[in-house]
mmCIF file of C-alpha atoms in Angstrom:
data_model
loop_
_atom_site.group_PDB
_atom_site.id
_atom_site.type_symbol
_atom_site.label_atom_id
_atom_site.label_comp_id
_atom_site.label_asym_id
_atom_site.label_seq_id
_atom_site.Cartn_x
_atom_site.Cartn_y
_atom_site.Cartn_z
ATOM 1 C CA MET C 1 -21.730 1.570 11.206
ATOM 2 C CA ASP C 2 -17.947 1.949 11.258
ATOM 3 C CA VAL C 3 -15.576 -0.680 12.583
ATOM 4 C CA LYS C 4 -11.911 -0.987 13.555
ATOM 5 C CA THR C 5 -9.376 -2.866 11.496
ATOM 6 C CA GLU C 6 -8.740 -6.527 12.262
ATOM 7 C CA ASN C 7 -5.879 -5.893 14.645
ATOM 8 C CA GLY C 8 -7.021 -2.510 15.954
ATOM 9 C CA ASP C 9 -3.670 -0.881 15.032
ATOM 10 C CA ARG C 10 -5.144 2.145 13.348
ATOM 11 C CA GLY C 11 -6.841 3.444 16.466
ATOM 12 C CA CYS C 12 -9.771 4.792 14.480
ATOM 13 C CA TYR C 13 -13.010 3.524 13.043
ATOM 14 C CA MET C 14 -13.388 2.951 9.338
ATOM 15 C CA THR C 15 -15.694 1.400 6.812
ATOM 16 C CA GLY C 16 -14.805 -1.585 4.684
ATOM 17 C CA ARG C 17 -14.283 0.707 1.701
ATOM 18 C CA GLU C 18 -11.917 2.906 3.724
ATOM 19 C CA TYR C 19 -10.053 -0.208 4.830
ATOM 20 C CA LEU C 20 -9.520 -1.298 1.218
ATOM 21 C CA TYR C 21 -8.337 2.204 0.262
ATOM 22 C CA LEU C 22 -5.955 2.091 3.221
ATOM 23 C CA ILE C 23 -4.444 -1.141 1.871
ATOM 24 C CA ARG C 24 -4.030 0.371 -1.602
ATOM 25 C CA ASN C 25 -2.562 3.634 -0.286
ATOM 26 C CA THR C 26 -0.160 1.818 2.035
ATOM 27 C CA ASP C 27 1.225 0.021 -1.000
ATOM 28 C CA LEU C 28 1.742 3.375 -2.731
ATOM 29 C CA ASN C 29 3.488 4.799 0.354
ATOM 30 C CA ILE C 30 5.804 1.806 0.545
ATOM 31 C CA ARG C 31 6.717 2.219 -3.113
ATOM 32 C CA CYS C 32 7.548 5.869 -2.390
ATOM 33 C CA LYS C 33 9.826 4.853 0.497
ATOM 34 C CA GLU C 34 11.535 2.324 -1.760
ATOM 35 C CA ARG C 35 12.315 5.143 -4.194
ATOM 36 C CA GLU C 36 13.726 7.124 -1.257
ATOM 37 C CA VAL C 37 16.015 4.219 -0.360
ATOM 38 C CA PHE C 38 17.162 4.069 -3.988
ATOM 39 C CA ARG C 39 17.890 7.826 -3.938
ATOM 40 C CA LEU C 40 19.875 7.515 -0.706
ATOM 41 C CA ARG C 41 21.957 4.734 -2.225
ATOM 42 C CA GLN C 42 22.638 6.962 -5.222
ATOM 43 C CA ASP C 43 23.656 9.798 -2.872
ATOM 44 C CA ILE C 44 26.107 7.488 -1.120
ATOM 45 C CA MET C 45 27.613 6.464 -4.436
ATOM 46 C CA SER C 46 27.936 10.152 -5.418
ATOM 47 C CA LEU C 47 29.607 11.030 -2.117
ATOM 48 C CA GLN C 48 32.102 8.213 -2.608
ATOM 49 C CA ALA C 49 33.010 9.706 -5.991
ATOM 50 C CA ILE C 50 33.819 13.184 -4.572
ATOM 51 C CA ASP C 51 37.526 14.095 -4.559
ATOM 52 C CA TYR C 52 38.182 15.239 -0.982
ATOM 53 C CA SER C 53 41.803 16.188 -1.720
ATOM 54 C CA LYS C 54 40.726 19.471 -3.325
ATOM 55 C CA ASP C 55 40.082 22.671 -1.386
ATOM 56 C CA ARG C 56 36.615 23.037 0.105
ATOM 57 C CA VAL C 57 34.439 26.080 -0.044
ATOM 58 C CA SER C 58 33.882 27.250 3.513
ATOM 59 C CA GLY C 59 30.490 27.459 5.125
ATOM 60 C CA GLY C 60 28.105 24.807 6.296
ATOM 61 C CA GLU C 61 28.801 21.294 7.404
ATOM 62 C CA PRO C 62 29.729 18.794 4.719
ATOM 63 C CA ILE C 63 27.490 15.794 4.272
ATOM 64 C CA THR C 64 29.468 12.654 4.944
ATOM 65 C CA ILE C 65 28.967 9.111 3.774
ATOM 66 C CA ALA C 66 28.368 8.135 7.401
ATOM 67 C CA ASP C 67 25.462 10.595 7.590
ATOM 68 C CA LYS C 68 23.880 9.135 4.480
ATOM 69 C CA VAL C 69 24.458 5.548 5.597
ATOM 70 C CA ALA C 70 22.807 6.304 8.944
ATOM 71 C CA GLU C 71 19.850 7.897 7.127
ATOM 72 C CA LEU C 72 19.659 4.910 4.771
ATOM 73 C CA ASP C 73 19.657 2.494 7.717
ATOM 74 C CA ALA C 74 16.859 4.412 9.446
ATOM 75 C CA VAL C 75 14.685 4.577 6.329
ATOM 76 C CA THR C 76 15.338 0.908 5.518
ATOM 77 C CA GLU C 77 14.347 -0.165 9.033
ATOM 78 C CA GLU C 78 11.166 1.910 8.844
ATOM 79 C CA LEU C 79 10.427 0.449 5.409
ATOM 80 C CA MET C 80 10.816 -3.115 6.671
ATOM 81 C CA LYS C 81 8.397 -2.460 9.540
ATOM 82 C CA GLU C 82 5.868 -0.963 7.132
ATOM 83 C CA TRP C 83 6.254 -3.931 4.768
ATOM 84 C CA SER C 84 5.630 -6.384 7.592
ATOM 85 C CA LYS C 85 2.519 -4.567 8.771
ATOM 86 C CA TYR C 86 1.290 -4.108 5.199
ATOM 87 C CA LEU C 87 1.668 -7.808 4.375
ATOM 88 C CA ARG C 88 -0.391 -8.783 7.430
ATOM 89 C CA GLU C 89 -3.142 -6.289 6.576
ATOM 90 C CA ARG C 90 -3.126 -7.258 2.902
ATOM 91 C CA GLU C 91 -3.539 -10.946 3.733
ATOM 92 C CA TYR C 92 -6.365 -10.145 6.126
ATOM 93 C CA ALA C 93 -8.062 -8.052 3.429
ATOM 94 C CA ARG C 94 -7.638 -10.925 0.957
ATOM 95 C CA PHE C 95 -9.168 -13.307 3.522
ATOM 96 C CA LEU C 96 -12.213 -11.037 3.830
ATOM 97 C CA ILE C 97 -12.549 -10.532 0.075
ATOM 98 C CA GLU C 98 -12.386 -14.295 -0.514
ATOM 99 C CA GLN C 99 -15.632 -14.589 1.466
ATOM 100 C CA LEU C 100 -17.570 -12.805 -1.290
ATOM 101 C CA ARG C 101 -19.857 -15.181 -3.185
ATOM 102 C CA SER C 102 -19.282 -13.706 -6.633
ATOM 103 C CA PRO C 103 -15.976 -14.644 -8.282
ATOM 104 C CA LYS C 104 -16.092 -11.490 -10.416
ATOM 105 C CA GLN C 105 -16.563 -9.310 -7.346
ATOM 106 C CA ARG C 106 -13.594 -11.026 -5.695
ATOM 107 C CA VAL C 107 -11.436 -10.432 -8.774
ATOM 108 C CA VAL C 108 -12.414 -6.753 -8.934
ATOM 109 C CA LEU C 109 -11.551 -6.084 -5.277
ATOM 110 C CA ILE C 110 -8.373 -8.166 -5.235
ATOM 111 C CA ASP C 111 -7.014 -6.735 -8.478
ATOM 112 C CA ARG C 112 -7.924 -3.163 -7.573
ATOM 113 C CA TYR C 113 -6.965 -3.024 -3.884
ATOM 114 C CA ILE C 114 -4.538 -5.895 -3.311
ATOM 115 C CA ASN C 115 -2.766 -6.011 -6.672
ATOM 116 C CA GLY C 116 -3.029 -2.241 -7.324
ATOM 117 C CA CYS C 117 -4.379 -2.536 -10.871
ATOM 118 C CA THR C 118 -5.865 0.401 -12.768
ATOM 119 C CA TRP C 119 -9.555 0.373 -13.646
ATOM 120 C CA GLU C 120 -8.620 -0.321 -17.266
ATOM 121 C CA LYS C 121 -6.569 -3.372 -16.267
ATOM 122 C CA VAL C 122 -9.331 -4.675 -13.980
ATOM 123 C CA ALA C 123 -11.857 -4.308 -16.827
ATOM 124 C CA GLU C 124 -9.514 -6.204 -19.133
ATOM 125 C CA LEU C 125 -8.980 -9.000 -16.584
ATOM 126 C CA VAL C 126 -12.714 -9.408 -15.964
ATOM 127 C CA ASP C 127 -13.453 -8.971 -19.678
ATOM 128 C CA CYS C 128 -16.061 -6.249 -19.434
ATOM 129 C CA SER C 129 -16.407 -2.511 -20.035
ATOM 130 C CA ARG C 130 -15.130 0.093 -17.645
ATOM 131 C CA GLN C 131 -18.716 1.145 -16.825
ATOM 132 C CA ASN C 132 -19.616 -2.458 -15.997
ATOM 133 C CA ILE C 133 -16.525 -2.691 -13.784
ATOM 134 C CA HIS C 134 -17.682 0.348 -11.813
ATOM 135 C CA ASN C 135 -21.133 -1.167 -11.386
ATOM 136 C CA LEU C 136 -19.612 -4.483 -10.347
ATOM 137 C CA HIS C 137 -17.285 -2.617 -7.972
ATOM 138 C CA LYS C 138 -20.234 -0.879 -6.280
ATOM 139 C CA ARG C 139 -21.933 -4.223 -5.662
ATOM 140 C CA ALA C 140 -18.661 -5.775 -4.488
ATOM 141 C CA ILE C 141 -18.046 -2.931 -2.033
ATOM 142 C CA ARG C 142 -21.601 -3.190 -0.714
ATOM 143 C CA ASN C 143 -21.163 -6.932 -0.124
ATOM 144 C CA PHE C 144 -17.663 -6.468 1.296
ATOM 145 C CA GLU C 145 -19.023 -3.920 3.798
ATOM 146 C CA GLU C 146 -21.382 -6.568 5.161
ATOM 147 C CA ILE C 147 -18.560 -9.079 5.591
ATOM 148 C CA TYR C 148 -16.255 -6.470 7.100
ATOM 149 C CA LYS C 149 -18.873 -5.415 9.660
ATOM 150 C CA LYS C 150 -19.427 -9.006 10.753
ATOM 151 C CA VAL C 151 -15.784 -9.926 11.365
ATOM 152 C CA ALA C 152 -14.085 -6.681 12.366
ATOM 153 C CA ILE C 153 -13.699 -5.810 16.027
ATOM 154 C CA ILE C 154 -16.218 -3.186 17.033
#
């Protein structure tokens, strides 16, 4: 049985596992956009350093600082909206995960999906082997699915 996310924003049905992957992937997408903002800022600094008193090669429209600033503003606004939505979803996911009975299962899901840790780091934090982490993860996902089905809007 598939269910919608807590606030229904996604417009599609998903499992609890898919929901957790969505949280993790959204974090990765936000980090990518942050790198884009950094690159745009670097572009603006490079454009400011260009000597416009020299002759230009003809052809094409020059990229101006105003163009880059406008692009930076648009990307920054989009990034802020994504951050806001992501923080709400991440807190909701944490709320659901906290309902798991097993502390180790909670740690595995929070560190993997909320905190974005690698499997190696999760194994280190829980103090068990990588194989045991995968087994623990399977049980945690199974239990999370039950919680997610009960509280998500159908």
